[in-house]
């Protein structure tokens, strides 16, 4: 009897611990920190949704959906801030540390803790470490851009490295394009920046990027697009180095090793006044004839 | 002579390869449409710009070259052939740059060793100050002015300076894509160079053209045949050299494989014929070789 009670107690305890663990995991997935207008959450898109006001805790894998003229901000378990624009459907898996954007616009700012996070859409998968950027999926077109930091985006198994100030445009059926964009302009006009009261966790890196961007503009490295437009980056103009006179040096070394036997290179010789060695002519060179 | 040829061909190959790094910045046969600023309700204004990468502030590289030369001392008579090693160590610093202007300070150390002619071994140190100006938006034309102070010393701890010079160099260069696939380029440059040397018998003024084709059968491989005719005027007359004029013709082929941006492997062969109006000064040298180059930029 005691054995049965013990087993029953252990089973209940295990169940409670399991539920508590799930609850803890769910509680640590993401928290809504800002919600404007229609913001809902649910386990799956096919099930019933519930409003997600500020303070709502999303369970692991639960999705968040914004309506027309709506926006939301979440703090993920890894302290990443994500901001959702209107008509956006998104979910986050804490277990996989993966953000899945099904449609809409998402801005992310992940602290530089060197722990990788994956941002996924239908055709583009991006790996970030400590980065601030955005991703937008409208129809089949995808735009993935970075405000600061760098990331690797993968399309059909091909990796593309994206740096701060660059965006990757991709529409299935067309080759991906990597373009540079005006970072300060985006930051000044994006509702995902200007319409939220909180600073992003990587604010100091963003400010550094703005300063560097403005410096590059001042030095001419960033210009308005012109015709023809150069799609790809180039490595810059090469350093050149004049050719030293190796041939002259080689000849000089040969002369150094084998000095020429002309007058200027010979030590002074006593004059000779007896034929046949009478050149140079005889002269007083001390009393060396003995 | 072999050293000169091998060294110059190596340096030229590096220069040509680096020149072509700009290839993707050149006009393309079918340029993409100019992107425009788009306004997006959620994202804000996405203004597309054209960004030219700025030169890295520091570049450190080394080239280890092994080659054969038919003429160690660039002499007409008593030619000495030898297997040889040339180690080159280069560091450069760009203190500041604009999109069309790059000043640069370069330090380079060369170490030459010959298997069969130890008396030809030497060390060479260079410090160069250069200013590069790019004329055109497509970056196809540029002018580079350089002053290089160079010192040659005997090797094996003797450390005796046997030759030194100041090189004043002006270079105009042009890169032109050929064909539709952006895999073939024509490079031309003109160098007006004055060597102020010690011993002064080697003072000379060079007028040199370089013509090269660079073909990229794939992204990592570059095949570059080149020819470099030069007129050389020796300005210091001596008892054995009076109004010396040389016509120097170098031609060669370089094949470079660059598996990543840090490493390159090359095989090259070059031949130099120098025709002098001064008896005994003409020479010929042929130097096939292989080399490995490692480069770090930051």
Coordinates of C-alpha atoms in Angstrom, one line a residue, chain A residues 7-204:
Chain A
X7 CA 4.5 5.8 -6.7
X8 CA 1.4 7.9 -6.8
X9 CA 3.1 10.7 -4.9
X10 CA 6.2 10.5 -7.2
X11 CA 4.0 10.6 -10.3
X12 CA 2.2 13.6 -9.1
X13 CA 5.4 15.3 -8.1
X14 CA 6.9 14.6 -11.5
X15 CA 3.9 16.0 -13.2
X16 CA 3.9 19.1 -11.1
X17 CA 7.6 19.6 -11.8
X18 CA 7.1 19.0 -15.6
X19 CA 4.3 21.5 -15.6
X20 CA 6.3 23.9 -13.6
X21 CA 9.2 23.4 -16.0
X22 CA 7.0 24.1 -19.0
X23 CA 5.5 27.1 -17.3
X24 CA 9.0 28.4 -16.6
X25 CA 10.1 27.8 -20.2
X26 CA 7.0 29.4 -21.5
X27 CA 7.4 32.3 -19.2
X28 CA 11.0 32.8 -20.3
X29 CA 10.1 32.8 -24.1
X30 CA 9.1 36.4 -24.6
X31 CA 7.3 39.3 -23.0
X32 CA 5.3 41.9 -24.7
X33 CA 6.8 45.3 -23.7
X34 CA 4.7 47.5 -26.0
X35 CA 1.4 46.9 -27.8
X36 CA -0.4 49.5 -29.9
X37 CA -3.8 48.8 -31.4
X38 CA -4.5 45.2 -32.4
X39 CA -1.9 42.8 -31.0
X40 CA -2.9 39.1 -30.5
X41 CA -1.2 35.9 -29.6
X42 CA -2.0 32.3 -29.9
X43 CA -0.5 28.8 -29.9
X44 CA -1.1 28.3 -33.6
X45 CA -2.7 30.5 -36.2
X46 CA -5.6 28.0 -36.6
X47 CA -6.5 28.2 -32.9
X48 CA -8.3 30.9 -31.1
X49 CA -6.2 34.1 -30.5
X50 CA -6.1 36.3 -27.5
X51 CA -5.3 40.0 -27.1
X52 CA -1.7 40.5 -26.0
X53 CA -1.4 43.7 -24.1
X54 CA 1.8 45.0 -22.6
X55 CA 3.1 42.5 -20.0
X56 CA 1.8 39.4 -21.8
X57 CA 4.1 36.5 -21.6
X58 CA 4.3 34.3 -24.6
X59 CA 4.8 30.6 -24.3
X60 CA 7.7 29.0 -26.2
X61 CA 6.7 28.7 -29.8
X62 CA 3.6 30.9 -29.5
X63 CA 3.1 33.4 -32.2
X64 CA 2.3 37.1 -32.1
X65 CA 0.2 38.9 -34.7
X66 CA -0.3 42.6 -35.3
X67 CA -3.2 44.1 -37.2
X68 CA -3.6 47.2 -39.4
X69 CA -1.9 50.3 -38.0
X70 CA -0.6 48.3 -35.1
X71 CA 2.8 47.6 -33.7
X72 CA 4.3 45.7 -30.8
X73 CA 7.6 45.2 -29.0
X74 CA 8.8 42.0 -27.3
X75 CA 11.8 41.2 -25.2
X76 CA 12.9 37.7 -25.9
X77 CA 14.4 35.3 -23.4
X78 CA 17.9 36.2 -24.7
X79 CA 17.3 39.9 -24.0
X80 CA 16.9 40.6 -27.7
X81 CA 14.4 43.4 -28.5
X82 CA 12.1 42.7 -31.4
X83 CA 9.7 45.3 -32.8
X84 CA 6.8 44.3 -35.1
X85 CA 5.2 46.5 -37.6
X86 CA 1.6 46.3 -38.9
X87 CA 0.2 43.1 -40.3
X88 CA 3.1 41.0 -39.0
X89 CA 3.0 37.4 -37.9
X90 CA 5.9 36.2 -35.9
X91 CA 6.9 33.5 -33.5
X92 CA 9.9 32.8 -31.3
X93 CA 11.3 29.5 -30.2
X94 CA 13.4 29.9 -27.0
X95 CA 14.5 26.2 -27.3
X96 CA 15.9 26.8 -30.8
X97 CA 16.7 30.5 -30.2
X98 CA 15.0 31.1 -33.5
X99 CA 12.7 33.9 -34.8
X100 CA 10.3 32.9 -37.5
X101 CA 8.8 35.8 -39.5
X102 CA 5.9 34.6 -41.6
X103 CA 4.9 38.0 -42.9
X104 CA 5.3 41.6 -42.1
X105 CA 8.1 43.7 -40.8
X106 CA 10.5 43.0 -37.9
X107 CA 13.2 45.1 -36.3
X108 CA 15.6 43.3 -34.0
X109 CA 18.4 44.3 -31.7
X110 CA 20.3 41.5 -30.1
X111 CA 22.9 42.3 -27.4
X112 CA 26.5 41.3 -28.2
X113 CA 26.6 38.3 -26.0
X114 CA 28.2 36.1 -28.7
X115 CA 25.3 33.6 -28.5
X116 CA 23.9 33.1 -32.0
X117 CA 20.3 33.5 -32.9
X118 CA 18.5 32.5 -36.1
X119 CA 16.0 34.7 -38.0
X120 CA 14.1 32.7 -40.5
X121 CA 11.6 33.5 -43.3
X122 CA 10.3 31.3 -46.1
X123 CA 13.4 31.7 -48.3
X124 CA 16.1 33.5 -46.2
X125 CA 17.7 32.3 -43.0
X126 CA 20.0 34.7 -41.2
X127 CA 22.4 34.0 -38.4
X128 CA 23.2 36.9 -36.1
X129 CA 25.3 37.2 -33.0
X130 CA 25.1 40.8 -31.7
X131 CA 23.3 42.8 -34.3
X132 CA 20.6 45.4 -34.9
X133 CA 18.7 45.1 -38.2
X134 CA 15.4 44.5 -39.8
X135 CA 13.7 42.0 -42.0
X136 CA 10.6 42.5 -44.0
X137 CA 8.5 39.9 -46.0
X138 CA 5.9 41.3 -48.3
X139 CA 4.4 38.6 -50.6
X140 CA 7.4 36.7 -51.8
X141 CA 9.8 39.6 -51.6
X142 CA 12.2 39.7 -48.7
X143 CA 14.5 42.5 -47.5
X144 CA 17.1 41.9 -44.8
X145 CA 19.2 44.8 -43.6
X146 CA 21.6 45.6 -40.9
X147 CA 21.9 48.9 -39.0
X148 CA 25.0 47.8 -37.0
X149 CA 27.0 44.6 -36.7
X150 CA 27.2 41.9 -39.3
X151 CA 25.3 38.7 -40.2
X152 CA 25.3 35.8 -42.6
X153 CA 22.2 35.2 -44.7
X154 CA 21.6 31.9 -46.4
X155 CA 19.6 31.6 -49.6
X156 CA 19.3 28.2 -51.3
X157 CA 22.4 27.1 -49.4
X158 CA 24.5 30.0 -50.5
X159 CA 25.9 32.3 -47.8
X160 CA 25.9 36.1 -48.1
X161 CA 27.8 38.2 -45.6
X162 CA 25.9 41.4 -44.8
X163 CA 27.6 44.3 -43.0
X164 CA 26.2 47.4 -41.3
X165 CA 24.6 49.7 -43.8
X166 CA 23.8 46.9 -46.2
X167 CA 20.6 45.2 -47.2
X168 CA 19.9 42.0 -49.0
X169 CA 16.9 42.0 -51.4
X170 CA 15.6 38.8 -52.6
X171 CA 12.6 37.7 -54.7
X172 CA 12.4 34.1 -55.7
X173 CA 13.3 33.7 -59.3
X174 CA 15.7 36.7 -59.3
X175 CA 19.3 36.8 -58.0
X176 CA 19.8 38.3 -54.6
X177 CA 21.1 41.9 -54.5
X178 CA 23.2 43.4 -51.8
X179 CA 22.8 47.2 -51.6
X180 CA 24.0 49.9 -49.3
X181 CA 21.4 52.1 -47.7
X182 CA 21.2 55.4 -45.8
X183 CA 21.4 54.4 -42.2
X184 CA 20.6 57.8 -40.5
X185 CA 17.7 58.3 -42.9
X186 CA 16.2 55.0 -42.0
X187 CA 16.7 55.6 -38.3
X188 CA 15.1 59.0 -38.5
X189 CA 12.0 57.9 -40.4
X190 CA 11.3 54.3 -39.3
X191 CA 8.3 54.0 -37.1
X192 CA 10.0 50.9 -35.6
X193 CA 12.5 53.4 -34.2
X194 CA 10.6 56.6 -33.7
X195 CA 7.3 55.3 -32.4
X196 CA 8.8 53.3 -29.5
X197 CA 9.8 55.0 -26.2
X198 CA 12.6 52.6 -25.2
X199 CA 16.1 52.6 -26.4
X200 CA 17.4 49.6 -28.2
X201 CA 20.0 47.5 -26.3
X202 CA 22.7 48.2 -28.9
X203 CA 22.1 52.0 -28.9
X204 CA 25.8 52.8 -28.4

